XYZ file of C-alpha atoms in Angstrom:
647
model
C -15.364 -104.351 61.051
C -11.585 -104.524 61.538
C -9.823 -104.646 64.900
C -9.192 -100.898 65.090
C -12.843 -100.070 64.441
C -13.947 -102.703 66.951
C -11.722 -101.224 69.674
C -13.057 -97.728 69.011
C -16.666 -98.914 68.862
C -16.410 -100.580 72.275
C -14.972 -97.505 73.970
C -16.577 -94.153 74.693
C -14.065 -91.343 74.230
C -15.687 -89.463 77.104
C -14.894 -92.322 79.510
C -11.296 -92.532 78.352
C -10.608 -88.789 78.368
C -12.334 -88.375 81.750
C -9.540 -90.405 83.315
C -7.198 -87.530 82.504
C -9.433 -84.434 82.216
C -12.295 -83.120 84.330
C -15.032 -82.487 81.752
C -18.194 -80.418 81.988
C -21.206 -80.142 79.692
C -21.090 -77.482 76.943
C -24.042 -77.824 74.598
C -23.775 -81.087 72.732
C -20.119 -81.394 73.733
C -18.004 -81.480 76.869
C -15.131 -79.162 77.680
C -12.249 -78.954 80.129
C -8.716 -77.701 80.652
C -6.404 -79.088 77.994
C -4.164 -81.861 79.387
C -1.411 -81.024 76.920
C -0.679 -77.420 77.918
C -1.259 -75.069 80.861
C -4.355 -72.860 80.667
C -6.935 -71.197 82.905
C -9.862 -71.056 80.466
C -11.081 -74.402 79.044
C -10.244 -74.799 75.369
C -10.348 -78.601 75.187
C -13.576 -80.043 73.717
C -14.808 -83.625 73.412
C -17.629 -84.530 71.036
C -19.530 -87.674 72.160
C -21.478 -87.631 68.904
C -18.392 -87.779 66.713
C -16.159 -89.540 69.253
C -13.469 -86.913 68.744
C -11.544 -84.302 70.722
C -10.010 -80.952 69.823
C -7.977 -78.259 71.588
C -8.778 -74.712 70.476
C -5.926 -73.276 72.541
C -2.141 -73.537 72.267
C -2.180 -77.112 70.933
C -4.558 -76.392 68.061
C -4.974 -80.078 67.314
C -7.363 -82.963 67.834
C -8.303 -86.488 66.823
C -9.959 -89.680 68.077
C -9.525 -91.783 71.193
C -6.400 -93.472 69.807
C -4.628 -90.198 69.044
C -5.528 -88.896 72.503
C -3.979 -91.894 74.262
C -0.941 -91.796 71.974
C -0.269 -88.187 72.880
C -1.122 -88.418 76.552
C 0.852 -91.604 77.204
C 3.634 -90.937 74.700
C 2.901 -94.153 72.821
C 3.141 -95.045 69.165
C 0.059 -96.310 67.339
C 0.526 -100.072 67.962
C 1.211 -99.460 71.652
C -1.875 -97.274 72.065
C -3.995 -99.772 70.140
C -2.907 -102.661 72.363
C -3.508 -100.601 75.496
C -7.065 -99.704 74.440
C -7.732 -103.224 73.138
C -6.947 -104.615 76.600
C -9.368 -102.124 78.107
C -12.080 -102.891 75.565
C -11.617 -106.651 75.841
C -10.716 -107.009 72.166
C -8.213 -109.691 71.185
C -6.022 -108.355 68.415
C -5.017 -110.831 65.712
C -1.342 -111.644 65.751
C 0.714 -113.338 63.113
C 2.967 -116.155 64.254
C 6.131 -114.201 63.534
C 4.800 -111.274 65.558
C 3.919 -113.535 68.476
C 7.378 -115.085 68.424
C 8.977 -111.647 68.241
C 6.831 -110.453 71.121
C 7.873 -113.416 73.273
C 11.516 -112.866 72.385
C 11.446 -109.184 73.274
C 9.663 -109.973 76.501
C 12.458 -112.351 77.503
C 15.082 -109.716 76.665
C 13.278 -107.167 78.833
C 13.117 -109.700 81.660
C 16.864 -110.337 81.339
C 17.621 -106.607 81.507
C 15.316 -106.156 84.498
C 17.010 -109.043 86.291
C 20.429 -107.537 85.548
C 19.282 -104.155 86.883
C 18.123 -105.729 90.152
C 21.421 -107.610 90.479
C 23.528 -104.496 89.874
C 21.376 -102.375 92.213
C 21.612 -104.861 95.072
C 25.400 -104.988 94.695
C 25.642 -101.170 94.843
C 23.620 -100.960 98.039
C 25.073 -103.975 99.856
C 28.071 -105.465 98.016
C 31.527 -105.194 99.552
C 33.094 -104.747 96.109
C 30.994 -101.609 95.419
C 32.780 -99.371 97.954
C 34.377 -97.225 95.225
C 31.018 -96.758 93.477
C 29.291 -95.703 96.713
C 32.130 -93.288 97.523
C 31.913 -91.754 94.054
C 28.157 -91.172 94.386
C 28.620 -89.686 97.839
C 31.196 -87.228 96.465
C 28.781 -86.291 93.695
C 25.973 -85.663 96.165
C 23.710 -88.543 95.093
C 22.032 -89.745 98.268
C 20.865 -93.327 98.828
C 17.172 -92.467 98.238
C 18.065 -91.042 94.844
C 20.282 -94.020 94.070
C 17.160 -96.073 94.647
C 14.947 -93.683 92.639
C 17.133 -94.225 89.580
C 17.945 -97.891 90.403
C 21.675 -97.173 90.128
C 23.915 -100.212 90.341
C 27.400 -101.651 90.274
C 28.784 -104.317 87.937
C 31.393 -106.541 89.602
C 34.893 -106.747 88.188
C 34.749 -110.475 87.383
C 34.352 -111.635 83.810
C 31.378 -113.958 84.340
C 29.639 -112.737 87.496
C 26.449 -111.521 85.785
C 26.472 -114.442 83.360
C 26.485 -116.984 86.179
C 23.794 -115.135 88.134
C 21.401 -114.953 85.174
C 22.101 -118.567 84.175
C 20.832 -119.558 87.595
C 17.641 -117.597 86.819
C 17.061 -119.550 83.625
C 18.446 -117.213 80.957
C 20.573 -118.652 78.148
C 23.747 -117.227 76.643
C 21.848 -116.611 73.409
C 19.291 -114.435 75.211
C 21.948 -112.538 77.165
C 23.975 -111.886 74.031
C 20.869 -110.579 72.255
C 20.080 -108.351 75.234
C 23.578 -106.838 75.014
C 24.582 -108.014 78.475
C 27.305 -110.390 77.272
C 30.054 -110.166 74.666
C 31.084 -113.193 72.604
C 34.707 -114.107 73.362
C 36.995 -116.491 71.487
C 35.993 -119.396 73.693
C 32.812 -118.320 75.489
C 30.692 -115.246 76.225
C 31.677 -112.898 79.069
C 30.114 -109.945 80.912
C 30.046 -106.718 78.922
C 30.096 -104.462 82.005
C 32.779 -105.002 84.649
C 33.732 -102.802 87.606
C 31.494 -99.912 86.575
C 28.776 -97.685 88.019
C 25.580 -98.733 86.249
C 22.754 -96.522 84.993
C 19.697 -98.531 83.841
C 18.124 -97.047 80.720
C 14.358 -97.401 80.416
C 11.928 -96.852 77.591
C 9.104 -94.320 77.907
C 7.008 -96.929 79.740
C 9.681 -97.513 82.380
C 10.949 -100.913 81.157
C 14.712 -101.541 81.315
C 16.082 -101.840 77.771
C 19.795 -101.246 78.330
C 22.519 -99.706 80.478
C 24.998 -96.886 80.598
C 28.153 -97.670 82.566
C 30.808 -95.316 83.974
C 34.339 -96.432 84.722
C 35.511 -95.835 88.301
C 39.207 -95.934 87.433
C 41.296 -95.126 84.369
C 39.601 -97.772 82.235
C 38.542 -96.795 78.731
C 36.114 -95.888 77.477
C 34.993 -93.728 80.366
C 31.335 -94.369 79.461
C 30.103 -97.573 77.849
C 26.566 -98.251 76.631
C 24.653 -101.413 75.847
C 25.354 -102.530 72.295
C 22.662 -102.222 69.651
C 19.972 -104.791 70.387
C 16.364 -105.570 69.468
C 15.421 -103.398 72.464
C 18.115 -100.728 72.581
C 19.104 -98.087 70.027
C 21.099 -95.269 71.617
C 20.220 -92.941 68.736
C 16.516 -93.251 69.571
C 16.470 -93.168 73.358
C 16.884 -90.631 76.144
C 18.052 -91.349 79.649
C 15.242 -90.751 82.222
C 12.540 -89.962 79.655
C 10.169 -92.252 81.556
C 10.581 -90.010 84.622
C 10.636 -86.711 82.723
C 7.809 -87.050 80.208
C 5.003 -85.715 82.417
C 7.099 -82.722 83.503
C 8.032 -82.081 79.876
C 4.355 -81.999 78.924
C 3.452 -79.857 81.919
C 6.205 -77.296 81.378
C 6.077 -77.537 77.570
C 9.862 -77.787 77.490
C 12.425 -80.577 77.295
C 15.945 -79.820 78.521
C 18.637 -82.063 77.044
C 21.973 -82.569 78.796
C 24.892 -84.831 77.975
C 25.506 -86.812 81.164
C 23.611 -89.234 83.374
C 24.845 -87.400 86.467
C 23.523 -84.132 85.012
C 20.059 -85.680 84.823
C 20.161 -87.077 88.360
C 21.300 -83.738 89.790
C 18.500 -81.928 87.938
C 15.778 -84.298 89.145
C 17.193 -84.331 92.668
C 16.826 -80.516 92.776
C 13.310 -80.417 91.339
C 14.005 -79.962 87.611
C 12.096 -82.989 86.377
C 11.940 -82.109 82.652
C 15.610 -82.975 82.021
C 16.823 -85.930 79.932
C 20.169 -86.970 78.490
C 21.434 -88.299 75.191
C 23.543 -91.463 75.092
C 26.877 -89.865 74.331
C 25.853 -88.965 70.784
C 24.845 -85.753 69.051
C 21.102 -85.168 68.893
C 19.601 -87.434 66.227
C 16.503 -87.107 64.085
C 15.037 -90.194 65.751
C 15.374 -88.577 69.165
C 13.669 -85.420 67.909
C 10.712 -87.507 66.757
C 10.508 -89.083 70.211
C 10.430 -85.701 71.957
C 7.825 -84.353 69.551
C 5.320 -86.646 71.266
C 5.638 -84.513 74.392
C 6.736 -81.002 73.412
C 7.909 -78.860 70.525
C 10.207 -76.759 72.704
C 13.721 -78.194 73.030
C 16.518 -76.651 75.090
C 20.118 -77.871 74.811
C 22.193 -77.465 77.975
C 25.652 -78.591 76.984
C 29.060 -78.247 78.602
C 30.589 -74.788 78.254
C 33.273 -75.781 75.789
C 33.813 -75.808 72.051
C 32.551 -79.365 71.688
C 29.324 -78.440 73.415
C 28.814 -75.474 71.122
C 29.378 -77.506 68.007
C 26.920 -80.135 69.285
C 24.299 -77.421 69.756
C 24.673 -76.262 66.198
C 24.512 -79.850 64.944
C 21.323 -80.217 66.952
C 19.731 -77.347 65.022
C 20.622 -78.985 61.713
C 19.200 -82.297 62.877
C 15.868 -80.728 63.791
C 15.621 -79.083 60.371
C 16.360 -82.381 58.633
C 13.970 -84.321 60.878
C 10.990 -82.097 60.234
C 11.701 -82.144 56.517
C 11.653 -85.941 56.498
C 8.483 -86.283 58.582
C 4.969 -86.569 57.233
C 4.659 -83.065 55.788
C 7.322 -83.429 53.132
C 6.035 -80.517 51.059
C 6.684 -78.048 53.871
C 9.116 -75.183 53.389
C 11.722 -74.625 56.122
C 11.916 -71.199 57.760
C 14.376 -70.445 60.564
C 12.880 -67.496 62.454
C 14.709 -64.957 64.574
C 13.744 -66.837 67.761
C 15.620 -69.917 66.598
C 12.356 -71.532 65.603
C 12.594 -74.116 62.893
C 9.151 -73.905 61.381
C 7.782 -75.877 58.517
C 4.739 -74.323 56.961
C 1.789 -76.699 57.245
C 3.610 -78.632 59.993
C 4.048 -78.471 63.754
C 6.794 -76.215 65.105
C 9.908 -77.278 66.953
C 11.960 -74.622 68.704
C 15.575 -74.943 69.722
C 17.262 -72.800 72.348
C 20.744 -73.124 73.818
C 21.661 -72.655 77.491
C 24.907 -70.790 78.057
C 26.636 -72.187 81.140
C 29.354 -70.400 83.142
C 32.848 -71.192 81.972
C 34.180 -74.414 83.443
C 30.764 -75.557 84.709
C 28.738 -78.499 83.508
C 25.006 -78.790 84.349
C 25.668 -81.122 87.290
C 28.132 -78.728 88.932
C 25.944 -75.665 88.365
C 22.773 -77.307 89.692
C 24.450 -78.599 92.854
C 26.246 -75.319 93.591
C 23.439 -72.898 92.622
C 20.094 -74.370 91.557
C 18.594 -70.904 91.079
C 21.374 -69.985 88.648
C 20.507 -73.108 86.640
C 16.827 -72.166 86.559
C 17.661 -68.666 85.343
C 20.062 -70.033 82.722
C 17.371 -72.326 81.290
C 14.760 -69.545 81.336
C 17.202 -67.275 79.481
C 18.276 -69.888 76.934
C 19.204 -68.157 73.711
C 17.602 -68.715 70.319
C 19.690 -70.995 68.157
C 20.158 -68.396 65.425
C 21.676 -65.882 67.863
C 23.845 -68.633 69.285
C 25.013 -69.613 65.830
C 25.718 -65.995 64.856
C 27.826 -65.449 67.959
C 29.690 -68.711 67.491
C 30.641 -67.904 63.907
C 31.474 -64.298 64.819
C 33.898 -65.512 67.499
C 35.442 -67.917 65.003
C 36.014 -65.222 62.379
C 37.162 -62.377 64.638
C 40.339 -60.962 63.165
C 40.128 -63.373 60.225
C 40.823 -62.520 56.619
C 38.330 -61.914 53.809
C 38.224 -65.557 52.745
C 37.190 -66.758 56.221
C 34.589 -63.979 56.432
C 33.225 -65.040 53.054
C 32.790 -68.590 54.344
C 30.885 -67.226 57.350
C 28.570 -65.232 55.093
C 27.817 -68.264 52.944
C 27.015 -70.247 56.085
C 24.686 -67.665 57.630
C 23.069 -66.050 54.606
C 20.594 -68.881 53.867
C 19.330 -68.658 57.455
C 18.889 -64.898 57.228
C 17.162 -65.194 53.869
C 14.668 -67.658 55.340
C 13.425 -65.153 57.942
C 9.924 -64.103 57.004
C 9.697 -60.876 59.011
C 11.376 -58.082 56.943
C 12.249 -56.040 60.042
C 13.904 -58.989 61.748
C 15.607 -59.978 58.509
C 17.008 -56.440 58.232
C 18.386 -56.728 61.772
C 20.317 -59.894 60.938
C 21.472 -58.459 57.623
C 23.038 -55.612 59.583
C 24.729 -58.103 61.895
C 25.985 -60.101 58.944
C 27.283 -56.983 57.207
C 29.225 -55.990 60.323
C 30.640 -59.512 60.583
C 31.709 -59.508 56.932
C 33.013 -55.900 57.039
C 31.083 -54.967 53.891
C 28.147 -52.706 53.144
C 24.696 -53.981 54.034
C 23.499 -53.430 50.447
C 26.087 -55.895 49.175
C 24.900 -58.558 51.620
C 21.256 -57.921 50.725
C 22.120 -58.280 47.048
C 23.396 -61.798 47.714
C 20.038 -62.974 49.045
C 17.933 -65.218 46.821
C 15.685 -63.062 44.669
C 12.480 -64.208 46.332
C 13.662 -63.053 49.774
C 14.751 -59.502 48.890
C 11.321 -58.003 48.560
C 7.716 -58.864 47.980
C 6.234 -59.806 44.583
C 6.097 -57.197 41.867
C 2.904 -55.232 41.252
C 2.481 -56.843 37.884
C 2.556 -60.274 39.469
C 0.057 -59.135 42.068
C -2.321 -57.939 39.348
C -1.975 -61.188 37.434
C -2.686 -63.369 40.462
C -3.400 -62.541 44.121
C -1.004 -63.947 46.701
C -1.885 -67.541 47.497
C -1.214 -66.986 51.167
C -1.666 -63.837 53.200
C -1.094 -63.618 56.935
C -3.828 -60.972 57.263
C -6.510 -63.478 56.311
C -5.133 -66.129 58.622
C -4.733 -63.755 61.552
C -8.368 -62.654 61.308
C -9.585 -66.259 61.201
C -7.347 -67.232 64.120
C -8.761 -64.276 66.044
C -12.338 -65.404 65.390
C -11.513 -69.002 66.299
C -9.699 -68.031 69.487
C -12.325 -65.563 70.778
C -15.903 -66.901 70.535
C -17.112 -63.502 71.835
C -16.344 -62.072 68.380
C -18.950 -64.350 66.745
C -21.430 -61.494 66.213
C -18.802 -59.397 64.442
C -17.916 -62.422 62.293
C -21.339 -62.286 60.639
C -20.467 -58.953 59.001
C -17.188 -60.070 57.437
C -17.361 -60.125 53.617
C -16.212 -63.430 52.065
C -14.704 -61.584 49.075
C -12.019 -60.189 51.396
C -10.526 -63.708 51.555
C -8.560 -64.829 48.508
C -7.856 -68.397 49.595
C -10.755 -70.783 49.134
C -10.040 -72.724 52.328
C -10.090 -69.490 54.307
C -13.472 -68.598 52.801
C -14.789 -72.035 53.781
C -13.592 -71.617 57.363
C -15.142 -68.130 57.517
C -18.483 -69.453 56.262
C -18.420 -72.172 58.919
C -17.552 -69.638 61.644
C -20.453 -67.418 60.611
C -23.063 -70.166 61.016
C -21.546 -72.189 63.870
C -23.525 -72.324 67.104
C -20.563 -73.692 69.024
C -16.895 -73.418 68.111
C -16.326 -77.078 68.923
C -19.044 -77.920 66.385
C -17.166 -75.780 63.873
C -14.205 -78.130 63.793
C -16.150 -81.334 63.444
C -18.555 -79.868 60.867
C -15.852 -79.044 58.332
C -14.389 -81.404 55.783
C -11.448 -83.451 57.158
C -8.985 -81.781 54.792
C -9.675 -78.447 56.518
C -8.978 -79.747 60.036
C -5.220 -79.417 59.568
C -5.715 -75.935 58.137
C -7.590 -74.853 61.279
C -4.949 -76.483 63.473
C -2.232 -74.448 61.780
C -4.251 -71.235 61.978
C -4.601 -71.624 65.719
C -1.074 -72.841 66.389
C 0.691 -70.149 64.339
C -0.925 -67.219 66.183
C -1.521 -68.564 69.684
C 1.360 -66.752 71.347
C 0.088 -63.365 70.151
C -3.606 -64.048 70.736
C -3.167 -65.231 74.311
C -1.906 -61.756 75.245
C -5.215 -60.087 74.237
C -8.113 -59.283 76.526
C -11.625 -58.818 75.060
C -11.081 -55.111 74.351
C -7.751 -55.738 72.631
C -9.282 -58.595 70.649
C -12.071 -56.314 69.386
C -9.553 -53.657 68.341
C -7.428 -56.305 66.620
C -10.533 -57.538 64.781
C -11.383 -54.046 63.518
C -7.786 -53.448 62.473
C -7.633 -56.780 60.648
C -10.826 -55.937 58.701
C -9.399 -52.536 57.753
C -6.189 -54.144 56.535
C -8.052 -56.666 54.391
C -10.276 -53.956 52.926
C -7.205 -51.845 52.166
C -5.598 -54.843 50.482
C -8.726 -55.350 48.390
C -8.810 -51.681 47.321
C -5.111 -51.722 46.519
C -5.496 -54.854 44.414
C -8.487 -53.405 42.542
C -6.648 -50.148 41.945
C -3.655 -51.988 40.525
C -5.955 -53.853 38.163
C -7.680 -50.648 36.996
C -4.371 -48.842 36.615
C -3.026 -51.644 34.443
C -6.207 -51.675 32.340
C -6.156 -47.873 31.996
C -2.559 -47.944 30.792
C -3.468 -50.582 28.225
C -6.464 -48.521 26.951
C -4.441 -45.313 26.791
C -1.832 -46.977 24.605
C -4.568 -47.626 22.051
C -5.347 -43.894 21.710
C -3.410 -41.577 19.474
C -4.756 -38.361 20.968
C -4.951 -38.317 24.773
C -6.256 -34.741 25.073
C -9.969 -35.676 24.820
C -9.363 -38.289 27.501
C -7.790 -35.742 29.842
C -10.603 -33.242 29.343
C -13.346 -35.854 29.716
C -11.778 -37.393 32.805
C -11.356 -33.966 34.374
C -15.051 -33.144 33.826
C -16.056 -36.539 35.170
C -13.905 -36.146 38.249
C -15.229 -32.684 39.090
C -18.862 -33.495 38.459
C -18.750 -36.807 40.267
C -20.203 -38.470 37.156
C -18.698 -40.860 34.642
C -21.027 -40.171 31.684
C -19.183 -38.911 28.628
C -20.247 -37.523 25.287
C -17.135 -38.157 23.275
C -17.718 -41.732 22.161
C -17.882 -45.119 23.858
C -14.129 -45.747 23.881
C -13.308 -42.526 25.676
C -16.328 -42.951 27.929
C -15.002 -46.329 29.156
C -11.546 -44.909 29.765
C -12.942 -41.860 31.546
C -14.955 -44.128 33.828
C -11.843 -46.150 34.634
C -9.889 -42.978 35.240
C -12.589 -41.697 37.560
C -12.739 -44.944 39.529
C -8.955 -45.097 39.715
C -8.771 -41.611 41.169
C -11.550 -42.382 43.640
C -9.831 -45.572 44.825
C -6.532 -43.753 45.205
C -8.155 -41.184 47.453
C -9.784 -43.898 49.544
C -6.477 -45.685 49.950
C -5.068 -42.519 51.449
C -8.089 -42.048 53.703
C -9.580 -39.101 51.811
C -13.183 -39.199 50.573
C -14.016 -38.306 46.989
C -16.259 -35.428 48.073
C -13.437 -33.926 50.159
C -11.016 -34.351 47.284
C -13.385 -32.569 44.836
C -13.981 -29.761 47.320
C -10.267 -29.278 47.949
C -9.554 -29.336 44.231
C -12.255 -26.727 43.535
C -10.990 -24.487 46.332
C -7.454 -24.707 44.948
C -8.693 -23.633 41.505
C -10.561 -20.672 43.063
C -7.468 -19.515 44.898
C -5.451 -19.692 41.691
C -8.060 -17.583 39.872
C -7.965 -14.862 42.548
C -4.217 -14.331 42.322
C -3.926 -14.332 38.543
C -3.546 -10.653 37.394
C -5.908 -9.403 34.713
């Protein structure tokens, strides 16, 4: 037994999860309100037998005790393993290099923490920090909030911090590695001098670096800790340790550009706000936020630079998801600004539009309600990008408009919904000042229309949203279990969908359904639930039943249409083999009117007549007309013709 298995064997997932979720008995399992999203009806199940958990609601995911702690605490795997190992009393093996590295990093964290205390004490009590205190007072940051964020002041001397930390036992080597000192020609000196200090903490609240703002005309205006074994500004967010629970609770992370923006937001009750470190959004930062939410909102200054940063942020998210674990996924930018990778979790990006001349800090302090409304009304990234490019090309010549089309067309072509795609094609045509048909003709061939009928006859579509919607409906509404028993497996063309249906039809409990299936189907179920949750949550039981009946009708219609296409193709092939089609026409007509397919003109014609008969019958059914009604109407039409023909 390895260390991971030993940790898991010594812990009961029910005990661990119960620290975060109030669980109640549900058959062989326990259920409760999901800790990862807001809900009123319990959809979160824990299986003591299998030592696993699963959310059947908005999350649509699950795992073991390690994955639960990772997600709940925002930890990576090693961090979660060490946390649970301490609880289980398991000593994890550690190589010498790892132990040395751990000791080194611990010392660097201690040095940063000591520096933060020193800076904070100077801000509150130091005579030299008068300018820093006056600045914070002007910006509306009260003393309690200065203490909440451990704000500080770095003295103007070149070796003030160095001398203080030397007296606490830290060496120059350690302080240089921590990024607190800079190596000069003769000796190291303090990196931060005469600045307002913002301690930067990791997700667990440990100081790993600093942001520093100049209080005079010194440049740069903002200065961060240099890259260190602890600090990487492209991977961290300011105040994430304070914001992570609010981000989970509200299922939204709001990203601003400044430290003061964050403090103002938290001071006014908007606790899900974090800031970047003076850089554009990076793929590493996206991965960090994905631990807490898939809904990202950019609230940037109302200027051109802010707009360009927002658009760069969208590109970063696309690239990040492509590089993550599901590398085979296909990117689709939906009309809501959603960057979705099929078979992978979704990340949405919206952009807050701030009043001209206002940054988040100013807006929040002057009108907190206006800020709340602005965040709630954040615009989808695709709309934002369209408007930005439209403003750039207004009054421009044909060459500039052509560049705009080339930039936007791939995004429009990636939209899966044909109605929504048509809407953006119209917008793009108006922007380019050309006919919509010309824009549509520039789309990649696969995005202009669905597959040809011949291709459909040769091979059914490998993926069909109708199948997945019906399964998601059954998974989301256990009350439909009785109706599930009547669903025909042949209506499902994908084998994994048929397997899920079979499991649904025999499952006694929907939590058992997940754990009873093969592991490779768990991700499939997760995606089914996640991709339709927003629609399904709007249904009551009556609406769910109607949706179920409609979904069955659509699948049956698809099946009939597919079968008719196959018969039509076969009939055309048989007809080409005949030189004289008149006997076929006569035989098929008799068969159609009599409701029989027997023929007396030879086996070849008999087979074709039967196909013809079945083809006609299926065509009538596709249009909602029964064969008997069709025969009756046809006979009545012939009678009327006979009555009006003069003798």
